[in-house]
XYZ file of C-alpha atoms in Angstrom:
576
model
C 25.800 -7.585 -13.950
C 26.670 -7.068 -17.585
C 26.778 -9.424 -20.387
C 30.787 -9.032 -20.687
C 31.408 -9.855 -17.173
C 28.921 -13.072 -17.027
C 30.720 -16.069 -16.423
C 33.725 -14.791 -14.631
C 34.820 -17.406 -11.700
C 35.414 -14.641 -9.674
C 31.908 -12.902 -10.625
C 28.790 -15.601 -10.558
C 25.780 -14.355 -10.769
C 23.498 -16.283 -7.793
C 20.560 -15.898 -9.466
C 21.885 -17.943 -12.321
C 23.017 -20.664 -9.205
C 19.420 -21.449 -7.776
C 18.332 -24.710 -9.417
C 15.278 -27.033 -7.853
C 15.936 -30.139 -6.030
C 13.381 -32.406 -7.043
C 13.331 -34.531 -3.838
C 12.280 -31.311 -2.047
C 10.805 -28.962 -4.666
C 12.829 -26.199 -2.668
C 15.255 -24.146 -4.968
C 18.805 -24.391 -3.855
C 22.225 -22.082 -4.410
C 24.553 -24.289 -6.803
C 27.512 -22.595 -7.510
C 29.060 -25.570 -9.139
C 31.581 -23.243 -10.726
C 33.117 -22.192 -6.858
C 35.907 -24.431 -5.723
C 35.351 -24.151 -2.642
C 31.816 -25.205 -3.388
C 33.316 -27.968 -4.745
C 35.711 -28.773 -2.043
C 32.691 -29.044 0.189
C 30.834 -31.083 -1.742
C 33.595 -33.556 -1.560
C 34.599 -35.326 1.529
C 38.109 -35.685 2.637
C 39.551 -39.130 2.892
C 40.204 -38.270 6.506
C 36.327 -37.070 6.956
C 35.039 -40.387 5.325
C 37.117 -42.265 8.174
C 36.128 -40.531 10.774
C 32.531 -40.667 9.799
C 32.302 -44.794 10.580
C 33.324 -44.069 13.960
C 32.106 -40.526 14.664
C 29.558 -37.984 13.486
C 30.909 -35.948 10.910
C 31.648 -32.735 12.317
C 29.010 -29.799 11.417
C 29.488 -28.296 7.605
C 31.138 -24.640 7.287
C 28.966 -21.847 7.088
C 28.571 -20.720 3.739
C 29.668 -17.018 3.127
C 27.810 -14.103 3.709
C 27.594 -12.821 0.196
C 25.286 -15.320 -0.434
C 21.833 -16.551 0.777
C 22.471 -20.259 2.404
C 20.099 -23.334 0.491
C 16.983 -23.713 1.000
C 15.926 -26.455 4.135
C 14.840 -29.789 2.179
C 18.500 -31.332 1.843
C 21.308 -31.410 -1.049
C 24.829 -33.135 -1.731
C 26.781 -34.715 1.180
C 28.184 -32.163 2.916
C 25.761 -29.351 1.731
C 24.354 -26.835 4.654
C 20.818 -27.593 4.589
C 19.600 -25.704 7.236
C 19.210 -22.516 8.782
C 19.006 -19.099 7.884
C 21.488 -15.910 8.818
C 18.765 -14.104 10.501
C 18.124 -16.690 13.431
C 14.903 -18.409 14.139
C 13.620 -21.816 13.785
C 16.169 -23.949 11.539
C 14.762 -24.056 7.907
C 11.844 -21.473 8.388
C 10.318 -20.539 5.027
C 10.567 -16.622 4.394
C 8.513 -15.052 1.890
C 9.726 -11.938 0.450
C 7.713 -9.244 -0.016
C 9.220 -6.195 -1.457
C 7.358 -3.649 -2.976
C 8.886 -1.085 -5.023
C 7.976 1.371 -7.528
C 4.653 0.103 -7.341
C 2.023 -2.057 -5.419
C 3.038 -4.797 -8.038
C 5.748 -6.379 -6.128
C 3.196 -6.104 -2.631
C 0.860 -8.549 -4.522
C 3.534 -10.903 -5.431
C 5.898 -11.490 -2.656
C 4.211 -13.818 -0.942
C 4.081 -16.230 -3.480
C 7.651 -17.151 -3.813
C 9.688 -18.595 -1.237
C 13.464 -18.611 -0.795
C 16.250 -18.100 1.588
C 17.857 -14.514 0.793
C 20.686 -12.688 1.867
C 18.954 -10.411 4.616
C 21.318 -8.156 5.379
C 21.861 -6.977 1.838
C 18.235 -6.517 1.574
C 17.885 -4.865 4.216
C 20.920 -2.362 3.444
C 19.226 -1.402 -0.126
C 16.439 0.243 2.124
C 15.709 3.973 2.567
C 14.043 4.636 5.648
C 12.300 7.712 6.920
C 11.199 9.260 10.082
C 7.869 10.450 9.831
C 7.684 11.937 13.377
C 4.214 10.214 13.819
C 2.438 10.504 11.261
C -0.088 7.281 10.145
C -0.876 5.290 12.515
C 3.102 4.031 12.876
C 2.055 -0.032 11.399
C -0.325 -1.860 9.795
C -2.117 -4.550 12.308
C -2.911 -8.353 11.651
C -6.762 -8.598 11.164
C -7.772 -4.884 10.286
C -7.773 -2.924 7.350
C -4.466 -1.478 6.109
C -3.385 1.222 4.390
C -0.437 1.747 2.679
C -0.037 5.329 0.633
C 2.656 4.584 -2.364
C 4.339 7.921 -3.545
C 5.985 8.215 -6.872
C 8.315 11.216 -6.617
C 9.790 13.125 -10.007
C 12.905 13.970 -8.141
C 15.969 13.727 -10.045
C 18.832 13.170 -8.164
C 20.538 10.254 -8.018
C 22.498 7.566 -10.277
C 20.093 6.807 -13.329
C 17.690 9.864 -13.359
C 20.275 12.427 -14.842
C 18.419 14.339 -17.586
C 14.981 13.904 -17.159
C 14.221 18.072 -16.787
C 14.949 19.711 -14.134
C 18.424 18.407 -12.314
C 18.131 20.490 -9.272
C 14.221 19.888 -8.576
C 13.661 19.050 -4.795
C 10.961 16.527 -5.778
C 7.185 16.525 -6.043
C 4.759 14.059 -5.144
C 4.551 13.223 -8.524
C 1.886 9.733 -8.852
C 0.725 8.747 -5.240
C -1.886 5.841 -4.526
C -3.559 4.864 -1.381
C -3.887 1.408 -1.056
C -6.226 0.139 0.797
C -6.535 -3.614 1.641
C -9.818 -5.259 3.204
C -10.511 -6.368 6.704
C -10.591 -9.919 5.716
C -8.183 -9.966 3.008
C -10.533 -10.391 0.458
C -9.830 -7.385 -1.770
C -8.077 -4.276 -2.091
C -8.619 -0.511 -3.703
C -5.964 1.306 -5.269
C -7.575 5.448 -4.894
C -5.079 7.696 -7.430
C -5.016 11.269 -6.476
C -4.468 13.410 -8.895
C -1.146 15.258 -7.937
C -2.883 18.995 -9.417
C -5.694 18.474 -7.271
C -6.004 21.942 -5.157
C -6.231 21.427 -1.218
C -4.916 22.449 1.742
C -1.415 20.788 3.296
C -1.358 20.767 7.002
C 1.470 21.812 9.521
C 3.765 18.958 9.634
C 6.485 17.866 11.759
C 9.417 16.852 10.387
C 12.427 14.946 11.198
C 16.416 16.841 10.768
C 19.741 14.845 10.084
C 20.665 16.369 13.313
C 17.568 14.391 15.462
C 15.640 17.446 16.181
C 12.234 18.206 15.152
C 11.030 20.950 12.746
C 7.776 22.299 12.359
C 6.365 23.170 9.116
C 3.140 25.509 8.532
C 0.093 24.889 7.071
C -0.448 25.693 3.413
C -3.895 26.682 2.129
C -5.350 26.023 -1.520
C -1.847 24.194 -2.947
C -1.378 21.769 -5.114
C -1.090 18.167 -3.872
C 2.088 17.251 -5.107
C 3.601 20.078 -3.586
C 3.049 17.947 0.344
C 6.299 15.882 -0.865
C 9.485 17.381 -1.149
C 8.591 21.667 -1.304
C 9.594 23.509 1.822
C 11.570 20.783 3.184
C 7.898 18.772 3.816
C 8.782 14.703 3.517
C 6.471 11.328 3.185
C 4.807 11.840 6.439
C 3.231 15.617 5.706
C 2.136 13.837 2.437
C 0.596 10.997 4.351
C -1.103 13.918 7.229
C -2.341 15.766 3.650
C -3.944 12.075 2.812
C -5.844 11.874 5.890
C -7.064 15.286 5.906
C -8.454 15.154 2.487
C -10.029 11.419 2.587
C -10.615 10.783 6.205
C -8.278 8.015 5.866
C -5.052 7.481 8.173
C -2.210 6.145 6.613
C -0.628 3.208 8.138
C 2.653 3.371 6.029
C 4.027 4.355 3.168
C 6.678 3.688 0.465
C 8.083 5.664 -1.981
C 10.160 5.382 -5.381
C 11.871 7.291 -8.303
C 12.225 6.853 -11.529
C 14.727 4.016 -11.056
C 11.779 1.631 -9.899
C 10.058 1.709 -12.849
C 13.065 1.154 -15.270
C 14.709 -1.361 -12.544
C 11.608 -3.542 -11.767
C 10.112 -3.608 -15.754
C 13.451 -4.697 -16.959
C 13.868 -7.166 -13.851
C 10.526 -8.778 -14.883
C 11.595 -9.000 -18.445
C 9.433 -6.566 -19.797
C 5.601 -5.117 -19.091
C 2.791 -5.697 -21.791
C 1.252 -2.968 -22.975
C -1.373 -2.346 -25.286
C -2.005 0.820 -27.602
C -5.143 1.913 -29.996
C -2.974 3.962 -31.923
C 0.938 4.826 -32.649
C 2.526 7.445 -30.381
C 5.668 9.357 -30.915
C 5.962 11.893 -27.588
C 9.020 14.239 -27.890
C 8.843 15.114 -24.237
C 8.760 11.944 -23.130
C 10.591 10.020 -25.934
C 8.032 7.559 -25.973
C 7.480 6.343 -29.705
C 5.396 3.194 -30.238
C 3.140 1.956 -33.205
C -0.297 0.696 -32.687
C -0.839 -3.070 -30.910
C 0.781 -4.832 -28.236
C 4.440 -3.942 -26.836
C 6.548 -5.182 -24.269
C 7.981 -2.308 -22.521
C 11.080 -2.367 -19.815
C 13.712 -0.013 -19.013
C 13.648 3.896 -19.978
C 11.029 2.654 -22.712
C 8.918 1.832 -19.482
C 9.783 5.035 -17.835
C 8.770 6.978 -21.203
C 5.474 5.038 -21.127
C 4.563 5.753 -17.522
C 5.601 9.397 -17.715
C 3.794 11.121 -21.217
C 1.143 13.216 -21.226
C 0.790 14.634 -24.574
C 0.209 10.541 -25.919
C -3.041 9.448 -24.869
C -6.577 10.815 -24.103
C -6.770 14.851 -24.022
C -3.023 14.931 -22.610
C -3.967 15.512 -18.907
C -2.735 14.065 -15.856
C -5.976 12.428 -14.816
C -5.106 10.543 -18.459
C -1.666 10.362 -17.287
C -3.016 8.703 -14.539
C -4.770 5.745 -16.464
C -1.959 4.860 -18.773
C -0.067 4.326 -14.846
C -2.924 2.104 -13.919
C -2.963 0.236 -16.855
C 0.420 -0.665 -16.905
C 1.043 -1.313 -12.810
C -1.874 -3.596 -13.511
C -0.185 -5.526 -16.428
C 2.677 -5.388 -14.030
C 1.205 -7.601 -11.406
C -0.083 -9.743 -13.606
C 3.208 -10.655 -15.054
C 4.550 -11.156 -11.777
C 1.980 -13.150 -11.022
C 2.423 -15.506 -13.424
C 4.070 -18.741 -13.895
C 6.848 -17.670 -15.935
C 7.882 -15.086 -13.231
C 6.633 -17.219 -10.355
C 8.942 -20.226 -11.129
C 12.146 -18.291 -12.401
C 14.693 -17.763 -9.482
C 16.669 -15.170 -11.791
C 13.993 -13.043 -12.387
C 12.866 -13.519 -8.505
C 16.495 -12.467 -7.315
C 16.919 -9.345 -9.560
C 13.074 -8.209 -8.601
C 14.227 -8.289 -4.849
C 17.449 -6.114 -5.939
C 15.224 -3.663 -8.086
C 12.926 -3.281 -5.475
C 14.968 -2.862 -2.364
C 17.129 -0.061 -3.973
C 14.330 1.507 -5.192
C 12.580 1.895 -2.131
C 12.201 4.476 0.571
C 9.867 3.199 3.409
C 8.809 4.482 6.675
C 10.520 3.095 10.267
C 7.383 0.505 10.322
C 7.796 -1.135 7.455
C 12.169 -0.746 7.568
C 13.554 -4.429 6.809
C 13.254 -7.084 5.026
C 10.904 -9.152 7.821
C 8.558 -6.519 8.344
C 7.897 -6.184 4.515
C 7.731 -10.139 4.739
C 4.954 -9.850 7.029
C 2.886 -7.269 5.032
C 3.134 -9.704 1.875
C 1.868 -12.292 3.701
C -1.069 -10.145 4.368
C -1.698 -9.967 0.741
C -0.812 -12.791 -1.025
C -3.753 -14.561 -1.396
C -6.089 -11.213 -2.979
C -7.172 -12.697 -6.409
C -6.564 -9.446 -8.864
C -10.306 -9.719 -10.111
C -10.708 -8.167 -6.402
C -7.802 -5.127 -7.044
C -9.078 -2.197 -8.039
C -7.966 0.780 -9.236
C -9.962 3.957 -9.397
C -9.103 7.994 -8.797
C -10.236 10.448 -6.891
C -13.112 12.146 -8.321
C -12.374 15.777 -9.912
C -13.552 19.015 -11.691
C -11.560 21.341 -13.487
C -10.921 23.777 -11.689
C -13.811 26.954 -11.473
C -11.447 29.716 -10.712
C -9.452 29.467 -13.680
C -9.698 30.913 -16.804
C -6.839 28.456 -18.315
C -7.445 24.988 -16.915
C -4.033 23.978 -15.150
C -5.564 22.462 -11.674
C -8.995 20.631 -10.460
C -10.733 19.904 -7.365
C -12.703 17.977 -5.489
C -15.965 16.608 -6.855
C -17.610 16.334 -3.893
C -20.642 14.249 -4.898
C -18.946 11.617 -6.685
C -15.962 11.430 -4.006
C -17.964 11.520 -0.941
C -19.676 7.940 -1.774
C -16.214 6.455 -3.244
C -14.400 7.472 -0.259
C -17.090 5.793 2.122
C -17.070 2.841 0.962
C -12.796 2.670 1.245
C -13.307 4.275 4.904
C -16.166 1.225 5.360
C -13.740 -1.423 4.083
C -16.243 -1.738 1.461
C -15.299 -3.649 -1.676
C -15.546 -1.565 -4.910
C -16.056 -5.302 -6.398
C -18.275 -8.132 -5.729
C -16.143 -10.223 -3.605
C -17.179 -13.732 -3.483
C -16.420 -14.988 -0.005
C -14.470 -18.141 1.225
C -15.814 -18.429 4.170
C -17.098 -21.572 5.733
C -20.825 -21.725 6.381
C -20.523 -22.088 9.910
C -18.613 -18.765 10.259
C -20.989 -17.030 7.965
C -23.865 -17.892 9.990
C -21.858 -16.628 13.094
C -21.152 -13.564 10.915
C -25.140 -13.184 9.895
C -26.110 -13.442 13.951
C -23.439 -11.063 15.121
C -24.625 -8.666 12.682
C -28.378 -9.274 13.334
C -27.704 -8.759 16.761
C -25.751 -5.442 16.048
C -28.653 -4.182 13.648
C -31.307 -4.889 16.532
C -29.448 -2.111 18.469
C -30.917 0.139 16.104
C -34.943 -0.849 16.860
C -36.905 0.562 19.159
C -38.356 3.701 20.456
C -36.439 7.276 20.272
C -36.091 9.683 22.570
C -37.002 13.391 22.017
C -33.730 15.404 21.028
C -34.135 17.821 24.344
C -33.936 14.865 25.819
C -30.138 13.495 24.667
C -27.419 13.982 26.605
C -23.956 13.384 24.870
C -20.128 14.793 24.999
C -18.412 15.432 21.793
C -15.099 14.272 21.617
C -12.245 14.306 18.580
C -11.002 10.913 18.387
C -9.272 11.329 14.897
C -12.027 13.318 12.785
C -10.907 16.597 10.747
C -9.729 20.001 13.295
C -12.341 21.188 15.244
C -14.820 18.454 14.125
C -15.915 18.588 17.897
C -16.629 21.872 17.888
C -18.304 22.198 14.660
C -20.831 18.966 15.634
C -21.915 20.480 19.348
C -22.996 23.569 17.456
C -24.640 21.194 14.486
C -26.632 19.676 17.429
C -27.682 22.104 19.123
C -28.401 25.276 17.042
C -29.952 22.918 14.074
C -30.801 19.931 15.859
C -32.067 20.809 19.310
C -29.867 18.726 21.019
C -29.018 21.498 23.299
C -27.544 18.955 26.443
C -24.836 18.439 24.513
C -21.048 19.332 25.092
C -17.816 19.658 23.561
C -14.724 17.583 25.490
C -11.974 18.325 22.629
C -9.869 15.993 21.890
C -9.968 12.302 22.942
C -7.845 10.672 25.551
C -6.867 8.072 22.500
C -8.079 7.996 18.715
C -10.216 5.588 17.496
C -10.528 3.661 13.881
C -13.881 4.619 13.517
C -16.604 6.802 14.690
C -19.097 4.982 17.725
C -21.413 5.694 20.350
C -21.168 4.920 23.728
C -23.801 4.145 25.881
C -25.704 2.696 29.250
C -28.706 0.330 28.435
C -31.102 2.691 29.822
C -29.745 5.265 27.464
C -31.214 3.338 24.333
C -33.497 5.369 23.129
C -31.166 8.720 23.595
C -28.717 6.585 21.237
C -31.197 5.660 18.218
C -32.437 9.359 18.088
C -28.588 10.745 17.770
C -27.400 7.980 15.337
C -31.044 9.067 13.443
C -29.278 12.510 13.467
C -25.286 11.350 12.761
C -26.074 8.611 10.132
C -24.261 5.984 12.304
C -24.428 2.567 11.661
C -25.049 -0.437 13.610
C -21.773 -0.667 14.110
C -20.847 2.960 15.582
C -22.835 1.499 18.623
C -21.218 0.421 21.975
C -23.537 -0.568 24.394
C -22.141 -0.945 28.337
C -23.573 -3.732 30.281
C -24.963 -1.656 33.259
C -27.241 1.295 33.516
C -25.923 5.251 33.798
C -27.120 7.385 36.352
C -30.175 9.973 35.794
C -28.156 12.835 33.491
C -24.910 11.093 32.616
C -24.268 11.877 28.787
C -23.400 9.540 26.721
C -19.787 9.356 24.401
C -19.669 10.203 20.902
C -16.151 9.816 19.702
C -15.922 11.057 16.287
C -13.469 9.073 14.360
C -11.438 9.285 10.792
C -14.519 8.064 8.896
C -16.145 11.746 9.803
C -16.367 14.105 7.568
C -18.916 16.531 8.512
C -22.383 16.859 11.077
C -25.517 15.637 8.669
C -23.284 13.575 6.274
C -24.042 9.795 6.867
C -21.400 7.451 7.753
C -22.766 4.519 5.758
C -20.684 3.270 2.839
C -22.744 2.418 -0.674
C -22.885 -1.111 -1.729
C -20.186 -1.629 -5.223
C -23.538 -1.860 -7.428
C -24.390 1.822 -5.468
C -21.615 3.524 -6.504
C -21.605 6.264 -9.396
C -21.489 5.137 -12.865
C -19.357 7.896 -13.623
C -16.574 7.396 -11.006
C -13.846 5.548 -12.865
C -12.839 1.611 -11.973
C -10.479 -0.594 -13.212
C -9.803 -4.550 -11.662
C -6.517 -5.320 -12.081
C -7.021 -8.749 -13.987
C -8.395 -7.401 -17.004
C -6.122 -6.140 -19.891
C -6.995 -2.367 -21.248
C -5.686 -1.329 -24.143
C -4.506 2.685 -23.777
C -6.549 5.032 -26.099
């Protein structure tokens, strides 16, 4: 709302309304200014009668337009209880809203409030992604949500930033990956010039049918969003082919999130080593400490002539540095305890954000916040995709891959492994529990080995990379001698990660091919009765497999290269 109209009977701003009640410490809707407000607050002479011989006669509803108080009490006559969307009477709802970033995801959780759901939930963009991810994250596993930042620039607000009639790229895209036990979380930037290969992809028409789009070898990344009529769910299918990672969900914003939720938090610190003035970009700034919101934001987010050697992978920092300073200011006690700035967040966010069918209202995005309200930002981390300029090139306009650095990095996400050192809350009871289980997992691996003539296994594709069956039986036996080995295709259902499945009297068959595979401890599933004389064991090859002789074991944090780049979220950098 604008500063003329502010005021206005006719044209109160809720967020301005919601005061605390200090009998409850609940914020409640005041709109002292409303007459009818007023009218209710005030008990007819005819209601105060007929409340010494009767009970007063349930309060009116208030009206949709606005979220109903929060359950804790108020004024005589006051609705104190229950919200629009059904459910127990008074149930707390946390919202958790994302938009243009992982900021909001952090944050949602931590305030509470009664909201107007169905306005929410009609500021939402959802998509089809005809199956692609694994269609939801789950309560106590990993999850992982891929966040796409798309330069397309249609629509109100992102008139004139180049191209007008650009179909839309993905532009900044993060996979974010939270922990098993909710511990911690990586942030993995891939770099949008990265060259790789974009697989066929299904996609969704206005009209309900289904259209098939064909592979693309040696592209860019950026173009898996938004070229050839490809939409959020061939991005997220590119994702899993290049990390081994399946995307649970994802969520994707324009250029309005950036300007919408900066200015909604009242402004982003940023700190610069030296002045910038970017004519692309607009972005003009003197040395120190700014508070950016608005197209100032934008500007600050988008350059790439203004800091480091003008790349994208520098690009790239600069966005981590300031999504960072992002959470933190939402995360803190100015934010935290101001309804206004709470309301207009959940407005920026909501029309901001495009989200997949899994994650498409208001209570679903509820749920995911409370998944991740409690990660202490010391255990966020952002990091990128490890990279090389590009060999082929004589002019230096793509990279790809750097294949020794990545291939640890991206084991460790696969093995919900921390990139931090995560001090645990456990009790000591439960870690004890934790340190037998495991003990007892790890003594799976002792003990004799059987010759490799000797194993007898299927192969079967439960969620590896294409023909990662195939390309394992002849691993085994042309290189390993593992020659009673076969290939089953694909499995009957995929799996999270890759394991071994065996009789007990197939032991030693099962050390000798995880000695081969790399698997750990945990890859192993041992039956409780004995197999037959020449029934083959199951090898189900999962997401976590990349390729036969590459170990599946992730690198402790302290393991990991020097050289691949890390950033927790609670520290301040200052943009060089």
């Amino acid at each position: 709302m604008d500063a003329q109209s502010r005021g206005r009977a006719d044209e109160i701003d809720p967020a301005d309304q919601w005061v605390i009640n200090p009998r409850t410490g609940h914020y409640e809707l005041r709109l002292a200014d409303s007459a009818e407000q007023q009218q209710r607050q005030r008990p007819s002479v005819s209601a105060q009668r007929r409340s010494r011989t009767a009970p007063a006669p349930a309060p009116a509803a208030p009206s949709p337009a606005v979220p109903g108080p929060r359950r804790g009490g108020g004024p005589p006559g006051r609705r104190t209880g229950r919200s629009r969307t059904g459910g127990g009477g008074g149930r707390k709802k946390s919202l958790v809203i994302t938009g243009g970033a992982l900021a909001f995801l952090l944050v949602g959780g931590s305030v509470a409030g009664y909201l107007y759901y169905q306005h929410l939930n009609g500021n939402l963009t959802i998509t089809d992604t005809a199956g692609a991810g694994t269609g939801g994250f789950r309560k106590n596993e990993a999850i992982n949500i891929l966040v796409i930042g798309t330069d397309k620039r249609s629509g109100a607000g992102n008139e004139g930033y180049g191209d007008a009639n650009s179909l839309g790229h993905a532009d900044t895209t993060i996979l974010f990956h939270v922990a098993k036990d909710r511990s911690n979380a990586t942030a993995l930037s891939i770099p949008r010039d990265l060259i790789t290969d974009i697989p066929a992809c299904p996609t969704k028409q206005p009209d309900g049918s289904t259209k098939e789009i064909g592979a693309t070898k040696g592209t860019r990344f950026n173009n898996s969003l938004g070229q050839e009529g490809r939409d959020a769910g061939c991005t997220m299918r590119t994702v899993k082919a290049l990390t081994g990672i399946e995307v649970d969900n994802f969520m994707m914003v324009d250029f309005n999130a950036v300007k919408n939720l900066s200015t909604a938090v009242g402004g982003v610190p940023v700190c610069l080593e030296k002045a910038v003035d970017d004519r692309d970009s607009k972005l003009k700034l003197g040395a120190g400490e700014h508070r950016l919101a608005g197209e100032e934001a934008l500007a600050f987010v988008r350059t790439r002539h203004a800091f480091g050697n003008e790349s994208d992978l520098d690009r790239i920092k600069t966005q981590q540095a300031f999504l960072s300073s992002m959470m933190r200011e939402m995360k803190s006690k100015e934010t935290l305890t101001s309804p206004k700035k709470f309301f207009s967040l959940a407005e920026a966010a909501t029309k901001s954000l495009t989200v997949d069918q899994g994650l498409g209202s208001i209570d679903k995005l509820t749920d995911l916040a409370g998944e991740l309200k409690d990660i202490d930002l010391k255990n966020v981390t952002f990091t990128t995709l490890p990279v090389l300029d590009n060999p082929a090139e004589k002019v230096k306009a793509t990279v790809v891959l750097n294949q020794e650095l990545a291939d640890p990095l991206l084991k460790m996400v696969r093995g919900d492994v921390s990139l931090t050192e995560v001090e645990k809350k456990e009790a000591a009871a439960k870690e004890s529990a934790d340190a037998d289980a495991k003990a007892k997992q790890d003594a799976l691996l002792q003990g004799g080995r059987a010759a490799a003539a000797d194993v007898r296994v299927d192969v079967y594709n439960g969620g590896g990379p294409k023909g990662s069956a195939s390309t394992t039986l002849n691993w085994l036996q042309n290189t390993k001698g593992v020659s009673r080995s076969s290939n089953r295709g694909n499995a009957p259902a995929k799996v999270g990660a890759t394991q071994l499945e065996y009789a007990p009297n197939q032991a030693d068959q099962a050390r000798a091919l995880a000695d081969l595979l790399g698997l750990q401890a945990t890859s192993m599933k041992v039956g409780t009765a004995d197999a037959a004389a020449k029934t083959p064991m199951k090898l189900t090859l999962g997401p976590d497999f990349r390729e036969p002789g590459t170990p599946l074991t992730a690198p402790a944090p302290q393991q990991l290269p020097e050289n691949v780049q890390r950033t927790e979220a609670d520290k301040a950098v200052c943009v060089k």
